[in-house]
Coordinates of C-alpha atoms and ligand atoms in Angstrom, one line a residue:
M23 CA 64.6 77.5 109.2
S24 CA 62.2 80.2 110.2
A25 CA 60.1 79.7 113.3
I26 CA 57.0 80.2 111.2
G27 CA 56.2 79.1 107.7
N28 CA 55.5 81.5 104.9
E29 CA 51.8 80.6 104.7
S30 CA 51.2 81.1 108.4
L31 CA 53.1 84.3 108.2
K32 CA 50.8 85.5 105.5
D33 CA 47.7 84.5 107.5
F34 CA 49.1 86.3 110.6
A35 CA 49.6 89.4 108.5
R36 CA 46.2 89.2 106.8
Q37 CA 44.3 88.8 110.1
R38 CA 46.0 91.9 111.5
H39 CA 45.9 94.0 108.3
L40 CA 49.7 94.0 108.1
E41 CA 50.1 92.6 104.6
S42 CA 52.3 95.4 103.4
L43 CA 54.9 94.8 106.1
T44 CA 58.1 93.0 105.0
P45 CA 58.5 89.3 106.1
Q46 CA 61.5 90.4 108.3
S47 CA 59.4 92.7 110.4
L48 CA 56.5 90.2 110.6
R49 CA 58.8 87.5 111.8
A50 CA 60.2 89.9 114.4
I51 CA 56.7 90.6 115.7
V52 CA 55.9 86.9 115.9
A53 CA 59.1 86.3 117.7
G54 CA 58.3 89.2 120.1
R55 CA 61.6 91.0 119.4
T56 CA 62.1 94.2 121.5
G57 CA 60.3 97.1 119.8
Y58 CA 58.2 94.9 117.5
S59 CA 54.5 94.6 118.2
V60 CA 51.2 94.5 116.3
A61 CA 50.2 97.9 117.7
R62 CA 53.5 99.5 116.6
A63 CA 53.2 97.8 113.2
Q64 CA 49.9 99.5 112.7
R65 CA 51.3 102.8 113.7
F66 CA 54.2 102.2 111.2
L67 CA 51.8 101.6 108.4
A68 CA 50.0 104.9 109.1
F69 CA 53.5 106.6 109.1
R70 CA 54.3 104.8 105.8
S71 CA 51.1 106.3 104.2
R72 CA 52.2 109.7 105.5
I73 CA 55.6 109.3 103.8
D74 CA 53.8 108.5 100.5
R75 CA 51.6 111.6 100.8
E76 CA 54.1 114.0 102.3
L77 CA 57.6 113.0 101.0
L78 CA 57.6 110.6 98.1
C79 CA 55.3 112.9 96.1
H80 CA 58.1 115.4 95.9
R81 CA 58.4 116.9 92.4
T82 CA 62.0 115.7 92.0
I83 CA 60.7 112.1 92.3
R84 CA 57.4 112.5 90.5
A85 CA 58.4 114.8 87.6
N86 CA 62.0 115.8 86.8
R87 CA 61.9 118.4 84.0
Y88 CA 65.6 118.1 83.2
T89 CA 65.8 114.3 82.8
A90 CA 62.5 114.3 80.9
W91 CA 64.2 116.7 78.4
F92 CA 67.5 114.8 78.5
R93 CA 65.9 111.5 77.7
E94 CA 64.8 112.8 74.3
G95 CA 68.5 112.8 73.3
R96 CA 68.4 116.2 71.5
Q97 CA 71.2 117.8 73.5
S98 CA 74.1 119.6 71.9
L99 CA 77.7 118.7 72.6
E100 CA 77.9 121.8 74.9
Q101 CA 74.9 120.7 76.9
V102 CA 76.3 117.2 77.4
R103 CA 79.6 118.6 78.4
A104 CA 77.9 120.9 81.0
F105 CA 76.0 118.0 82.4
I106 CA 79.1 115.8 82.8
V107 CA 80.9 118.7 84.5
Q108 CA 78.1 119.2 87.1
F109 CA 77.7 115.5 87.6
S110 CA 81.5 115.1 88.2
V111 CA 81.4 117.7 91.0
F112 CA 78.5 115.9 92.6
S113 CA 80.3 112.6 92.3
N114 CA 83.3 114.0 94.2
Q115 CA 81.4 115.9 96.8
F116 CA 79.3 112.8 97.4
L117 CA 82.6 111.3 98.7
V118 CA 82.7 114.0 101.4
A119 CA 79.1 113.4 102.4
Q120 CA 79.7 109.6 102.5
L121 CA 82.9 110.0 104.6
Q122 CA 80.9 112.1 107.1
K123 CA 78.3 109.4 107.1
V124 CA 81.1 106.9 108.0
I125 CA 82.4 109.1 110.8
N126 CA 79.0 109.9 112.2
A127 CA 77.7 106.3 112.2
D128 CA 76.3 105.4 115.6
S129 CA 77.2 101.7 115.4
L130 CA 80.0 99.6 114.0
A131 CA 77.5 97.9 111.7
G132 CA 76.4 101.3 110.4
M133 CA 79.9 102.5 110.0
R134 CA 80.7 99.4 107.9
A135 CA 77.6 99.8 105.8
S136 CA 78.7 103.3 104.9
K137 CA 82.3 102.2 104.3
E138 CA 81.0 99.7 101.8
I139 CA 79.7 102.6 99.7
L140 CA 82.7 104.9 100.2
A141 CA 85.3 102.2 99.4
N142 CA 83.4 101.0 96.4
E143 CA 83.0 104.6 95.2
I144 CA 86.8 105.2 95.3
G145 CA 87.7 101.9 93.6
V146 CA 87.3 98.8 95.7
V147 CA 85.5 96.2 93.6
F148 CA 82.6 94.3 95.3
Q149 CA 83.2 90.7 95.9
S150 CA 79.9 89.1 95.0
G151 CA 80.6 85.5 95.9
R152 CA 79.8 84.5 92.4
K153 CA 82.8 83.6 90.3
A154 CA 83.5 86.7 88.2
A155 CA 84.5 86.1 84.6
A156 CA 88.3 86.3 84.3
V157 CA 89.4 89.7 82.9
T158 CA 92.1 89.0 80.5
D159 CA 92.7 92.5 79.2
P160 CA 94.4 94.6 81.9
D161 CA 92.8 97.7 80.5
R162 CA 89.5 96.4 81.5
E163 CA 90.3 95.8 85.2
G164 CA 87.7 97.8 87.1
D165 CA 85.6 98.3 83.9
P166 CA 82.0 99.1 85.1
E167 CA 80.7 96.8 82.4
L168 CA 82.4 93.9 84.2
V169 CA 82.5 94.8 87.9
S170 CA 79.8 93.5 90.3
T171 CA 77.0 95.8 91.7
D172 CA 76.5 93.6 94.8
G173 CA 78.6 91.9 97.4
T174 CA 81.1 93.4 99.9
V175 CA 84.3 95.4 99.6
D176 CA 85.7 93.2 102.4
G177 CA 88.4 91.3 100.7
G178 CA 87.7 93.1 97.5
V179 CA 90.4 94.4 95.2
F180 CA 91.2 98.0 94.8
R181 CA 91.7 99.3 91.3
F182 CA 92.3 102.9 90.4
R183 CA 90.2 102.3 87.3
A184 CA 87.3 101.1 89.3
A185 CA 86.8 104.5 90.9
H186 CA 83.4 105.9 89.8
F187 CA 85.1 109.3 89.2
E188 CA 87.5 107.7 86.7
W189 CA 84.5 106.2 84.9
L190 CA 83.1 109.7 84.5
L191 CA 86.5 111.0 83.5
H192 CA 86.5 108.6 80.5
I193 CA 83.3 110.2 79.3
A194 CA 84.6 113.7 80.0
E195 CA 87.8 113.0 78.0
K196 CA 85.8 111.8 75.0
L197 CA 83.9 115.1 75.2
G198 CA 87.2 117.0 75.0
L199 CA 87.5 117.8 78.7
D200 CA 90.6 117.5 80.7
F201 CA 91.1 116.3 84.3
N202 CA 91.2 119.9 85.5
D203 CA 88.0 120.7 83.7
V204 CA 85.9 118.5 86.0
G205 CA 85.2 117.5 89.6
K206 CA 86.2 120.6 91.6
R207 CA 83.9 122.8 93.5
H208 CA 84.9 125.8 91.4
H209 CA 83.4 124.0 88.3
A210 CA 80.0 123.9 90.0
T211 CA 77.0 126.2 89.5
P212 CA 75.5 127.6 92.7
S213 CA 72.7 125.1 92.4
T214 CA 75.0 122.1 92.2
L215 CA 77.0 123.5 95.2
F216 CA 73.8 123.9 97.1
F217 CA 72.8 120.3 96.5
C218 CA 76.3 119.0 97.4
D219 CA 76.3 121.0 100.6
E220 CA 72.9 119.8 101.5
L221 CA 74.1 116.3 101.0
I222 CA 77.0 116.9 103.4
R223 CA 74.8 118.7 105.9
L224 CA 71.9 116.2 105.9
Y225 CA 73.0 112.8 104.5
G226 CA 76.3 113.2 106.4
S227 CA 74.6 114.6 109.5
E228 CA 75.8 114.0 113.0
E229 CA 72.1 113.5 114.0
Y230 CA 71.5 109.8 113.2
L231 CA 67.8 110.3 112.4
T232 CA 68.5 113.2 110.1
S233 CA 71.1 111.2 108.1
Q234 CA 68.6 108.3 107.9
A235 CA 65.8 110.5 106.6
A236 CA 68.1 112.0 104.0
S237 CA 69.3 108.5 103.0
F238 CA 65.8 107.3 102.6
A239 CA 65.0 110.3 100.5
V240 CA 68.1 110.0 98.3
E241 CA 67.5 106.2 97.8
N242 CA 63.9 106.8 96.7
W243 CA 65.1 109.5 94.4
A244 CA 67.8 107.3 92.9
A245 CA 65.3 104.4 92.4
A246 CA 62.8 106.7 90.7
G247 CA 64.2 106.1 87.3
F248 CA 66.5 109.1 86.5
W249 CA 69.4 106.8 85.7
K250 CA 67.3 105.1 82.9
E251 CA 66.3 108.5 81.5
L252 CA 70.0 109.6 81.4
I253 CA 71.0 106.3 79.7
E254 CA 68.2 106.7 77.1
G255 CA 69.2 110.3 76.4
L256 CA 72.9 109.5 76.1
T257 CA 72.2 106.4 73.9
R258 CA 70.2 108.6 71.5
F259 CA 72.9 111.3 71.7
N260 CA 75.5 108.7 70.7
E261 CA 73.4 107.5 67.8
G262 CA 72.8 111.0 66.5
S263 CA 76.4 112.3 67.0
G264 CA 78.3 109.0 66.3
M265 CA 80.4 109.9 69.4
N266 CA 80.2 106.5 71.2
L267 CA 80.4 107.9 74.7
P268 CA 81.0 105.0 77.2
L269 CA 77.7 104.7 79.2
A270 CA 78.8 102.1 81.7
F271 CA 79.0 104.7 84.6
F272 CA 75.3 105.1 84.1
T273 CA 74.3 101.5 83.4
W274 CA 76.3 100.3 86.4
H275 CA 74.5 102.8 88.7
D276 CA 71.1 101.9 87.3
R277 CA 71.8 98.2 88.1
L278 CA 72.9 99.1 91.6
E279 CA 69.7 101.1 92.3
A280 CA 67.5 98.3 91.1
Q281 CA 68.9 96.3 94.0
H282 CA 68.8 99.1 96.6
A283 CA 65.2 99.8 95.9
R284 CA 64.3 96.4 97.4
H285 CA 66.1 97.2 100.6
T286 CA 64.7 100.6 101.2
Q287 CA 61.5 99.4 102.8
E288 CA 63.3 96.9 105.0
E289 CA 65.6 99.6 106.2
L290 CA 62.8 102.0 107.0
E291 CA 61.0 99.4 109.0
K292 CA 64.1 98.4 110.9
L293 CA 64.7 102.1 111.8
W294 CA 61.1 102.6 112.8
F295 CA 60.8 99.6 115.1
E296 CA 64.2 99.8 116.6
R297 CA 64.4 103.6 117.2
D298 CA 62.2 106.3 118.4
V299 CA 61.5 108.1 115.1
D300 CA 60.1 111.6 115.3
E301 CA 57.8 111.4 112.3
D302 CA 57.6 115.2 111.7
C303 CA 61.4 115.5 111.7
F304 CA 61.8 112.6 109.4
I305 CA 59.5 114.0 106.8
R306 CA 60.9 117.5 107.2
D307 CA 64.5 116.4 106.8
G308 CA 63.6 114.1 103.9
N309 CA 61.9 117.0 102.1
C310 CA 64.9 119.3 102.7
M311 CA 67.1 116.7 101.1
L312 CA 64.8 116.4 98.1
D313 CA 64.7 120.2 97.8
G314 CA 68.5 120.0 97.5
V315 CA 68.2 117.3 94.8
A316 CA 65.6 119.4 93.0
A317 CA 68.0 122.4 93.0
F318 CA 70.6 120.3 91.3
W319 CA 68.3 119.3 88.4
D320 CA 66.7 122.8 88.2
G321 CA 70.2 124.3 87.9
L322 CA 71.1 121.9 85.1
D323 CA 67.8 122.8 83.4
A324 CA 68.5 126.5 83.6
Q325 CA 72.1 126.0 82.4
R326 CA 71.1 123.9 79.4
R327 CA 68.6 126.6 78.3
Q328 CA 71.5 129.2 78.2
L329 CA 73.7 126.9 76.1
P330 CA 73.5 126.5 72.3
S331 CA 71.0 123.7 71.5
A332 CA 71.5 121.0 68.9
Ligands
LIG12 FE1 78.8 106.0 92.3

């Protein structure tokens, strides 16, 4: 039972112009938790508007030229191959960034939250608490069409086949690429490498607030709809080419992001109320991270223009 009912919480928020705050923060203010007050909440909302104006309007969130083209589904086999190769490098280098985030966590809870992502990425299936449908075909253990997008890796089962890289590898193989054609730094374009290194530097930063700003930026980018654009494009490509590439790597991540998006605001509020956030630094680091993301997509866009089109 909460100390205050939902209706009174809404009244409390309305009277103080705090309607856009999450119920978690409102409850913390009512309860007088350390760091939480009406005055600080009002300053947070001013910061939140600044984030909308100065960070979330970044072109990589608002308008992504590459995914807008990709979504039309008119890519040639060479262009799809090149895309999968660059994505596979990002997928592997993300492990390095995520491991740094684990190591640089400044609390046990933070370390565990980062390990959830890392362990899941390398193949530990989330335990969602719901009873999963029994997988009778051993070939489908770890299949992204079947594994959960929520829950915890604690007590979860490790499957080689549940590694996200292996999901990508299936697509690569269908495209005629071998294990050694994907995933390594030497397969990357300079733009992809710049992005991966920015992820390691910022998302995996030793500075807690830098890593949080980069996480916030990355999560907002991921929730902005690029997964859906990639899925649409690949679905059309499959229809046109009759190739039947497995898309579950993409549909799984799209489902995952739909859940993350709900938590992003809660996490930002928690950070702001419980830490001393330097607003200018947060916006600067967030933008640096999004510039890295933009470099990745710009690199893909430049590369596809040099390849034979369909
Ligand atoms: Fe992943």
